[in-house]
Amino acid sequence: MPDDMLRAHINGVRHALAAGWRVLERGGPSVDAVEEAVVIMEDDETFDAGRGSFLNRDGKVQLDALIMDGATLRAGGVGCVERLRNPVRAARKILSESPHVYFVGEGAERFAAEHGVALCRNEDLIIPREVERLRAYQTQSSSGGDDLFAPAISHDTVGAVALDRDGNIAAATSTGGTLNKAPGRLGDSSLIGCGCYANNESAAASTTGWGEPIMKLVLAKWTADRIAAGNLPEWAAQESMNYLKERVNGHGGIIVLDKHGHFGIAHNTPRMAWALKTKNKEEAGIERQS
Ligand code: ASP
């Protein structure tokens, strides 16, 4: 995250926090709160979600998102969608109005349209900053030998976790994936237990970072399991980042919350923007603490 983007990131997560909090304050469910928070960040071009996302190898935006309700374990996910401004809205419709959990590509777009989520053109999701970023990346990588397993440029996925008055937790994650990804590549973000997970019996978690290593460790569920075993989210979040680094040389970040309101925020990258609010305090940050 370059220095000149810090303010935009902090503002973005603060706005998302306010939107989620408004839902909780009026007694709304945590699943609504995470949806509203993620919508704000999908609409914000600062982040790799919705409009302004990284472009794939073909110069298109392809989006993945998941939302999960920790009370019922209902979940909705979309993968590789190209015509949705807010994929988390479609994911939410799947959670609430479908017996299925996951839709991809055109089928996901059709489901969304049939359930009242407007479609857009792919061009509506593309911004000049990302056209230039892809061009620079492709020019530079065509001049050097490609390392197939080099870390992907992956950052700015968005996510939210929330606890409501009824004691239920939820999580949502939304992303444009990694820069120059192959068309049809699906990341961790929309996969249950990888980039997102929620279960009242353990924790709600959302991750960001290089998706392939995160997927291999089923990292959100791995972290939630540590909490179900009696550890605090703060410890589990840090431990998951250590595990990610040590086991598969991955990089990323995680936010985790349990139904008692204990939370953890950790990343093994230099920066990750986060914001949190409880009845007693509100905070936001960007730099690694340790
Ligand atoms: N995890 C996402 C992916 O690999 C990218 C990110 O978190 O920024 O698709």
mmCIF file of C-alpha atoms and ligand atoms in Angstrom:
data_model
loop_
_atom_site.group_PDB
_atom_site.id
_atom_site.type_symbol
_atom_site.label_atom_id
_atom_site.label_comp_id
_atom_site.label_asym_id
_atom_site.label_seq_id
_atom_site.Cartn_x
_atom_site.Cartn_y
_atom_site.Cartn_z
ATOM 1 C CA MET A 1 0.000 0.000 0.000
ATOM 2 C CA PRO A 2 1.800 3.127 -1.173
ATOM 3 C CA ASP A 3 2.085 6.121 1.170
ATOM 4 C CA ASP A 4 -0.146 8.293 -0.966
ATOM 5 C CA MET A 5 -3.001 5.785 -0.646
ATOM 6 C CA LEU A 6 -3.051 5.526 3.151
ATOM 7 C CA ARG A 7 -5.661 8.178 3.734
ATOM 8 C CA ALA A 8 -7.995 6.748 1.121
ATOM 9 C CA HIS A 9 -7.741 3.329 2.760
ATOM 10 C CA ILE A 10 -8.406 4.600 6.260
ATOM 11 C CA ASN A 11 -11.337 6.686 5.050
ATOM 12 C CA GLY A 12 -12.697 3.708 3.144
ATOM 13 C CA VAL A 13 -12.675 1.348 6.093
ATOM 14 C CA ARG A 14 -14.121 4.028 8.370
ATOM 15 C CA HIS A 15 -17.045 4.589 6.014
ATOM 16 C CA ALA A 16 -17.646 0.865 5.829
ATOM 17 C CA LEU A 17 -17.539 0.667 9.622
ATOM 18 C CA ALA A 18 -20.140 3.420 9.918
ATOM 19 C CA ALA A 19 -22.468 1.630 7.491
ATOM 20 C CA GLY A 20 -22.177 -1.663 9.355
ATOM 21 C CA TRP A 21 -22.637 0.036 12.703
ATOM 22 C CA ARG A 22 -25.834 1.763 11.571
ATOM 23 C CA VAL A 23 -27.373 -1.661 11.008
ATOM 24 C CA LEU A 24 -26.257 -3.006 14.384
ATOM 25 C CA GLU A 25 -27.312 0.104 16.247
ATOM 26 C CA ARG A 26 -30.907 -0.237 15.124
ATOM 27 C CA GLY A 27 -30.876 -3.878 16.169
ATOM 28 C CA GLY A 28 -30.294 -5.360 12.716
ATOM 29 C CA PRO A 29 -28.625 -8.725 12.161
ATOM 30 C CA SER A 30 -24.871 -9.104 11.783
ATOM 31 C CA VAL A 31 -25.321 -10.552 8.309
ATOM 32 C CA ASP A 32 -26.931 -7.281 7.174
ATOM 33 C CA ALA A 33 -24.149 -5.297 8.830
ATOM 34 C CA VAL A 34 -21.345 -7.103 6.994
ATOM 35 C CA GLU A 35 -23.229 -6.819 3.707
ATOM 36 C CA GLU A 36 -23.646 -3.050 4.077
ATOM 37 C CA ALA A 37 -20.027 -2.568 5.137
ATOM 38 C CA VAL A 38 -18.737 -4.527 2.157
ATOM 39 C CA VAL A 39 -20.988 -2.682 -0.295
ATOM 40 C CA ILE A 40 -19.371 0.595 0.763
ATOM 41 C CA MET A 41 -15.908 -0.768 0.033
ATOM 42 C CA GLU A 42 -16.990 -2.366 -3.268
ATOM 43 C CA ASP A 43 -18.211 1.088 -4.314
ATOM 44 C CA ASP A 44 -14.930 2.690 -3.260
ATOM 45 C CA GLU A 45 -12.359 2.560 -6.065
ATOM 46 C CA THR A 46 -9.540 2.482 -3.535
ATOM 47 C CA PHE A 47 -10.060 -1.233 -3.027
ATOM 48 C CA ASP A 48 -9.724 -4.398 -5.079
ATOM 49 C CA ALA A 49 -13.462 -5.105 -5.025
ATOM 50 C CA GLY A 50 -16.269 -3.965 -7.292
ATOM 51 C CA ARG A 51 -15.361 -1.035 -9.525
ATOM 52 C CA GLY A 52 -11.633 -0.294 -9.495
ATOM 53 C CA SER A 53 -10.571 -3.928 -9.041
ATOM 54 C CA PHE A 54 -7.408 -5.409 -10.527
ATOM 55 C CA LEU A 55 -7.806 -6.547 -14.127
ATOM 56 C CA ASN A 56 -7.283 -10.111 -15.263
ATOM 57 C CA ARG A 57 -4.960 -11.132 -18.086
ATOM 58 C CA ASP A 58 -7.629 -10.224 -20.651
ATOM 59 C CA GLY A 59 -8.121 -6.748 -19.215
ATOM 60 C CA LYS A 60 -11.455 -7.606 -17.595
ATOM 61 C CA VAL A 61 -12.736 -7.305 -14.043
ATOM 62 C CA GLN A 62 -13.768 -10.686 -12.603
ATOM 63 C CA LEU A 63 -15.175 -10.635 -9.097
ATOM 64 C CA ASP A 64 -15.638 -13.148 -6.262
ATOM 65 C CA ALA A 65 -17.571 -12.682 -3.001
ATOM 66 C CA LEU A 66 -18.945 -14.670 -0.079
ATOM 67 C CA ILE A 67 -21.216 -13.894 2.847
ATOM 68 C CA MET A 68 -21.921 -16.261 5.742
ATOM 69 C CA ASP A 69 -24.277 -16.248 8.698
ATOM 70 C CA GLY A 70 -22.774 -17.771 11.835
ATOM 71 C CA ALA A 71 -26.139 -18.537 13.432
ATOM 72 C CA THR A 72 -27.562 -20.728 10.662
ATOM 73 C CA LEU A 73 -24.398 -21.466 8.660
ATOM 74 C CA ARG A 74 -26.250 -20.259 5.612
ATOM 75 C CA ALA A 75 -23.886 -18.864 3.012
ATOM 76 C CA GLY A 76 -23.912 -17.339 -0.441
ATOM 77 C CA GLY A 77 -20.991 -17.090 -2.816
ATOM 78 C CA VAL A 78 -20.385 -15.844 -6.338
ATOM 79 C CA GLY A 79 -17.293 -16.453 -8.414
ATOM 80 C CA CYS A 80 -15.913 -14.976 -11.644
ATOM 81 C CA VAL A 81 -18.767 -12.542 -12.150
ATOM 82 C CA GLU A 82 -18.182 -9.747 -14.632
ATOM 83 C CA ARG A 83 -21.383 -7.715 -14.591
ATOM 84 C CA LEU A 84 -22.111 -6.994 -10.936
ATOM 85 C CA ARG A 85 -21.162 -3.756 -9.210
ATOM 86 C CA ASN A 86 -21.803 -5.289 -5.832
ATOM 87 C CA PRO A 87 -21.182 -9.015 -5.900
ATOM 88 C CA VAL A 88 -21.871 -9.209 -2.162
ATOM 89 C CA ARG A 89 -25.496 -8.219 -2.878
ATOM 90 C CA ALA A 90 -25.837 -11.209 -5.184
ATOM 91 C CA ALA A 91 -24.114 -13.416 -2.620
ATOM 92 C CA ARG A 92 -26.617 -12.223 -0.028
ATOM 93 C CA LYS A 93 -29.528 -13.119 -2.294
ATOM 94 C CA ILE A 94 -28.098 -16.604 -2.633
ATOM 95 C CA LEU A 95 -27.814 -16.886 1.152
ATOM 96 C CA SER A 96 -31.407 -15.756 1.691
ATOM 97 C CA GLU A 97 -33.259 -16.981 -1.380
ATOM 98 C CA SER A 98 -31.559 -20.052 -2.781
ATOM 99 C CA PRO A 99 -31.155 -23.658 -1.658
ATOM 100 C CA HIS A 100 -27.695 -23.488 -3.236
ATOM 101 C CA VAL A 101 -24.604 -21.899 -1.772
ATOM 102 C CA TYR A 102 -22.466 -21.011 -4.750
ATOM 103 C CA PHE A 103 -22.967 -19.661 -8.254
ATOM 104 C CA VAL A 104 -20.301 -18.808 -10.818
ATOM 105 C CA GLY A 105 -20.007 -16.785 -14.013
ATOM 106 C CA GLU A 106 -23.073 -16.276 -16.157
ATOM 107 C CA GLY A 107 -25.272 -18.434 -13.941
ATOM 108 C CA ALA A 108 -24.467 -16.180 -11.008
ATOM 109 C CA GLU A 109 -25.298 -13.091 -13.036
ATOM 110 C CA ARG A 110 -28.549 -14.630 -14.192
ATOM 111 C CA PHE A 111 -29.472 -15.552 -10.612
ATOM 112 C CA ALA A 112 -28.674 -12.006 -9.496
ATOM 113 C CA ALA A 113 -30.762 -10.397 -12.247
ATOM 114 C CA GLU A 114 -33.693 -12.711 -11.507
ATOM 115 C CA HIS A 115 -33.532 -11.663 -7.864
ATOM 116 C CA GLY A 116 -33.521 -7.932 -8.468
ATOM 117 C CA VAL A 117 -29.790 -7.172 -8.540
ATOM 118 C CA ALA A 118 -29.057 -4.920 -11.524
ATOM 119 C CA LEU A 119 -26.374 -5.961 -13.993
ATOM 120 C CA CYS A 120 -23.809 -3.538 -15.384
ATOM 121 C CA ARG A 121 -21.281 -3.709 -18.200
ATOM 122 C CA ASN A 122 -17.786 -4.957 -17.442
ATOM 123 C CA GLU A 123 -16.417 -1.640 -18.721
ATOM 124 C CA ASP A 124 -18.354 0.112 -15.964
ATOM 125 C CA LEU A 125 -16.096 -1.633 -13.434
ATOM 126 C CA ILE A 126 -12.790 -0.683 -15.077
ATOM 127 C CA ILE A 127 -10.893 2.470 -14.114
ATOM 128 C CA PRO A 128 -7.840 4.048 -15.839
ATOM 129 C CA ARG A 129 -5.544 3.373 -12.857
ATOM 130 C CA GLU A 130 -6.052 -0.355 -13.328
ATOM 131 C CA VAL A 131 -5.670 -0.269 -17.110
ATOM 132 C CA GLU A 132 -2.299 1.387 -16.562
ATOM 133 C CA ARG A 133 -1.323 -1.024 -13.777
ATOM 134 C CA LEU A 134 -2.034 -4.037 -15.983
ATOM 135 C CA ARG A 135 -0.205 -2.526 -18.933
ATOM 136 C CA ALA A 136 2.880 -1.821 -16.799
ATOM 137 C CA TYR A 137 2.795 -5.319 -15.311
ATOM 138 C CA GLN A 138 2.421 -7.067 -18.645
ATOM 139 C CA THR A 139 5.166 -4.984 -20.260
ATOM 140 C CA GLN A 140 7.587 -5.691 -17.441
ATOM 141 C CA SER A 141 6.809 -9.413 -17.176
ATOM 142 C CA SER A 142 7.127 -9.971 -20.928
ATOM 143 C CA SER A 143 10.733 -8.781 -20.702
ATOM 144 C CA GLY A 144 11.747 -11.225 -17.939
ATOM 145 C CA GLY A 145 11.320 -14.989 -17.429
ATOM 146 C CA ASP A 146 8.052 -15.788 -15.699
ATOM 147 C CA ASP A 147 8.231 -17.609 -12.388
ATOM 148 C CA LEU A 148 5.067 -19.692 -12.362
ATOM 149 C CA PHE A 149 4.930 -19.827 -8.573
ATOM 150 C CA ALA A 150 6.015 -16.286 -7.748
ATOM 151 C CA PRO A 151 3.770 -14.489 -5.241
ATOM 152 C CA ALA A 152 0.816 -12.875 -6.986
ATOM 153 C CA ILE A 153 0.190 -9.155 -6.651
ATOM 154 C CA SER A 154 -2.731 -9.416 -4.304
ATOM 155 C CA HIS A 155 -4.027 -6.775 -1.972
ATOM 156 C CA ASP A 156 -7.014 -4.621 -1.151
ATOM 157 C CA THR A 157 -9.642 -7.323 -0.963
ATOM 158 C CA VAL A 158 -12.350 -6.141 1.429
ATOM 159 C CA GLY A 159 -14.026 -7.910 4.311
ATOM 160 C CA ALA A 160 -16.129 -7.403 7.399
ATOM 161 C CA VAL A 161 -17.089 -9.328 10.536
ATOM 162 C CA ALA A 162 -19.859 -8.363 12.954
ATOM 163 C CA LEU A 163 -21.628 -9.391 16.159
ATOM 164 C CA ASP A 164 -25.243 -8.330 16.695
ATOM 165 C CA ARG A 165 -27.500 -7.848 19.725
ATOM 166 C CA ASP A 166 -28.776 -11.383 19.503
ATOM 167 C CA GLY A 167 -25.258 -12.732 19.858
ATOM 168 C CA ASN A 168 -24.923 -13.841 16.233
ATOM 169 C CA ILE A 169 -21.790 -13.334 14.165
ATOM 170 C CA ALA A 170 -21.354 -13.038 10.392
ATOM 171 C CA ALA A 171 -18.610 -12.454 7.837
ATOM 172 C CA ALA A 172 -18.333 -11.245 4.248
ATOM 173 C CA THR A 173 -15.438 -10.931 1.798
ATOM 174 C CA SER A 174 -15.329 -9.429 -1.690
ATOM 175 C CA THR A 175 -12.509 -9.169 -4.216
ATOM 176 C CA GLY A 176 -11.349 -8.580 -7.751
ATOM 177 C CA GLY A 177 -8.677 -11.210 -7.108
ATOM 178 C CA THR A 178 -5.069 -10.905 -8.184
ATOM 179 C CA LEU A 179 -3.501 -8.721 -10.857
ATOM 180 C CA ASN A 180 -3.188 -10.358 -14.296
ATOM 181 C CA LYS A 181 -4.929 -13.543 -13.094
ATOM 182 C CA ALA A 182 -5.943 -16.082 -15.704
ATOM 183 C CA PRO A 183 -9.578 -15.732 -16.786
ATOM 184 C CA GLY A 184 -11.689 -18.116 -14.713
ATOM 185 C CA ARG A 185 -9.203 -18.203 -11.839
ATOM 186 C CA LEU A 186 -11.066 -18.302 -8.553
ATOM 187 C CA GLY A 187 -9.322 -17.115 -5.394
ATOM 188 C CA ASP A 188 -9.754 -17.869 -1.731
ATOM 189 C CA SER A 189 -12.056 -14.951 -0.964
ATOM 190 C CA SER A 190 -15.344 -16.528 -1.973
ATOM 191 C CA LEU A 191 -14.547 -20.055 -0.808
ATOM 192 C CA ILE A 192 -16.115 -21.086 2.483
ATOM 193 C CA GLY A 193 -13.470 -21.525 5.130
ATOM 194 C CA CYS A 194 -10.692 -20.030 3.013
ATOM 195 C CA GLY A 195 -11.303 -16.289 2.565
ATOM 196 C CA CYS A 196 -14.425 -16.140 4.703
ATOM 197 C CA TYR A 197 -16.149 -18.147 7.414
ATOM 198 C CA ALA A 198 -18.721 -17.666 10.160
ATOM 199 C CA ASN A 199 -20.001 -20.027 12.812
ATOM 200 C CA ASN A 200 -21.394 -18.936 16.176
ATOM 201 C CA GLU A 201 -19.695 -21.972 17.696
ATOM 202 C CA SER A 202 -16.245 -20.741 16.709
ATOM 203 C CA ALA A 203 -15.728 -17.378 14.975
ATOM 204 C CA ALA A 204 -16.340 -15.118 12.007
ATOM 205 C CA ALA A 205 -13.271 -14.455 9.874
ATOM 206 C CA SER A 206 -12.339 -12.678 6.667
ATOM 207 C CA THR A 207 -8.938 -12.881 5.009
ATOM 208 C CA THR A 208 -7.000 -11.015 2.364
ATOM 209 C CA GLY A 209 -3.736 -11.724 0.598
ATOM 210 C CA TRP A 210 -2.278 -14.153 -1.897
ATOM 211 C CA GLY A 211 -5.218 -16.480 -2.435
ATOM 212 C CA GLU A 212 -3.599 -19.722 -3.472
ATOM 213 C CA PRO A 213 -1.625 -20.259 -0.233
ATOM 214 C CA ILE A 214 -4.640 -19.165 1.833
ATOM 215 C CA MET A 215 -6.839 -21.707 0.048
ATOM 216 C CA LYS A 216 -4.399 -24.527 0.625
ATOM 217 C CA LEU A 217 -4.597 -23.957 4.379
ATOM 218 C CA VAL A 218 -8.387 -23.323 4.466
ATOM 219 C CA LEU A 219 -7.199 -20.479 6.614
ATOM 220 C CA ALA A 220 -10.400 -18.820 7.854
ATOM 221 C CA LYS A 221 -11.698 -22.168 9.128
ATOM 222 C CA TRP A 222 -8.276 -23.074 10.517
ATOM 223 C CA THR A 223 -8.367 -19.880 12.549
ATOM 224 C CA ALA A 224 -11.970 -20.395 13.688
ATOM 225 C CA ASP A 225 -11.093 -23.912 14.838
ATOM 226 C CA ARG A 226 -8.348 -22.528 17.086
ATOM 227 C CA ILE A 227 -10.947 -20.307 18.724
ATOM 228 C CA ALA A 228 -13.420 -23.171 19.140
ATOM 229 C CA ALA A 229 -10.578 -24.973 20.937
ATOM 230 C CA GLY A 230 -10.491 -22.199 23.544
ATOM 231 C CA ASN A 231 -7.956 -19.703 22.207
ATOM 232 C CA LEU A 232 -8.630 -15.995 21.932
ATOM 233 C CA PRO A 233 -9.183 -14.479 18.472
ATOM 234 C CA GLU A 234 -6.254 -12.122 18.994
ATOM 235 C CA TRP A 235 -3.891 -15.061 19.390
ATOM 236 C CA ALA A 236 -5.533 -17.124 16.639
ATOM 237 C CA ALA A 237 -5.311 -14.285 14.122
ATOM 238 C CA GLN A 238 -1.588 -13.843 14.737
ATOM 239 C CA GLU A 239 -1.004 -17.567 14.737
ATOM 240 C CA SER A 240 -2.772 -17.962 11.389
ATOM 241 C CA MET A 241 -0.458 -15.391 9.821
ATOM 242 C CA ASN A 242 2.572 -17.224 11.236
ATOM 243 C CA TYR A 243 1.218 -20.501 9.876
ATOM 244 C CA LEU A 244 0.555 -18.924 6.463
ATOM 245 C CA LYS A 245 4.126 -17.685 6.268
ATOM 246 C CA GLU A 246 5.830 -20.749 7.680
ATOM 247 C CA ARG A 247 3.847 -23.488 5.963
ATOM 248 C CA VAL A 248 3.364 -22.110 2.441
ATOM 249 C CA ASN A 249 5.321 -18.838 2.384
ATOM 250 C CA GLY A 250 2.062 -16.899 1.969
ATOM 251 C CA HIS A 251 1.274 -13.308 2.779
ATOM 252 C CA GLY A 252 -1.944 -11.688 3.856
ATOM 253 C CA GLY A 253 -4.138 -10.468 6.645
ATOM 254 C CA ILE A 254 -7.138 -11.529 8.696
ATOM 255 C CA ILE A 255 -9.899 -10.080 10.862
ATOM 256 C CA VAL A 256 -11.605 -12.423 13.339
ATOM 257 C CA LEU A 257 -14.434 -12.044 15.851
ATOM 258 C CA ASP A 258 -16.129 -14.448 18.236
ATOM 259 C CA LYS A 259 -19.630 -14.287 19.689
ATOM 260 C CA HIS A 260 -18.322 -12.811 22.947
ATOM 261 C CA GLY A 261 -16.983 -9.805 21.084
ATOM 262 C CA HIS A 262 -13.327 -10.810 21.325
ATOM 263 C CA PHE A 263 -11.538 -9.944 18.139
ATOM 264 C CA GLY A 264 -8.212 -10.324 16.374
ATOM 265 C CA ILE A 265 -6.584 -8.334 13.577
ATOM 266 C CA ALA A 266 -3.300 -9.532 12.094
ATOM 267 C CA HIS A 267 -1.269 -9.327 8.909
ATOM 268 C CA ASN A 268 2.183 -10.424 7.848
ATOM 269 C CA THR A 269 2.373 -7.677 5.228
ATOM 270 C CA PRO A 270 3.714 -4.237 6.202
ATOM 271 C CA ARG A 271 0.251 -2.687 6.067
ATOM 272 C CA MET A 272 -3.434 -3.537 6.198
ATOM 273 C CA ALA A 273 -6.213 -1.021 6.739
ATOM 274 C CA TRP A 274 -8.742 -1.919 9.442
ATOM 275 C CA ALA A 275 -11.362 -0.235 11.558
ATOM 276 C CA LEU A 276 -13.368 -1.475 14.513
ATOM 277 C CA LYS A 277 -16.160 -0.245 16.699
ATOM 278 C CA THR A 278 -17.686 -1.478 19.931
ATOM 279 C CA LYS A 279 -20.105 0.224 22.297
ATOM 280 C CA ASN A 280 -17.140 1.753 24.091
ATOM 281 C CA LYS A 281 -14.539 2.507 21.469
ATOM 282 C CA GLU A 282 -13.757 3.167 17.858
ATOM 283 C CA GLU A 283 -10.336 2.639 16.288
ATOM 284 C CA ALA A 284 -8.676 2.330 12.906
ATOM 285 C CA GLY A 285 -5.163 1.489 11.824
ATOM 286 C CA ILE A 286 -2.894 0.555 9.002
ATOM 287 C CA GLU A 287 0.601 -0.417 10.210
ATOM 288 C CA ARG A 288 1.654 -3.681 11.758
ATOM 289 C CA GLN A 289 1.900 -3.359 15.506
ATOM 290 C CA SER A 290 4.752 -5.793 16.136
HETATM 291 N N1 ASP B 1 -7.183 -13.065 -1.734
HETATM 292 C C1 ASP B 1 -7.498 -12.429 -2.981
HETATM 293 C C2 ASP B 1 -7.314 -13.415 -4.089
HETATM 294 O O1 ASP B 1 -6.301 -14.100 -4.114
HETATM 295 C C3 ASP B 1 -6.712 -11.217 -3.243
HETATM 296 C C4 ASP B 1 -6.610 -10.217 -2.126
HETATM 297 O O2 ASP B 1 -6.849 -10.555 -0.979
HETATM 298 O O3 ASP B 1 -6.331 -9.056 -2.368
HETATM 299 O O4 ASP B 1 -8.139 -13.473 -4.955
#
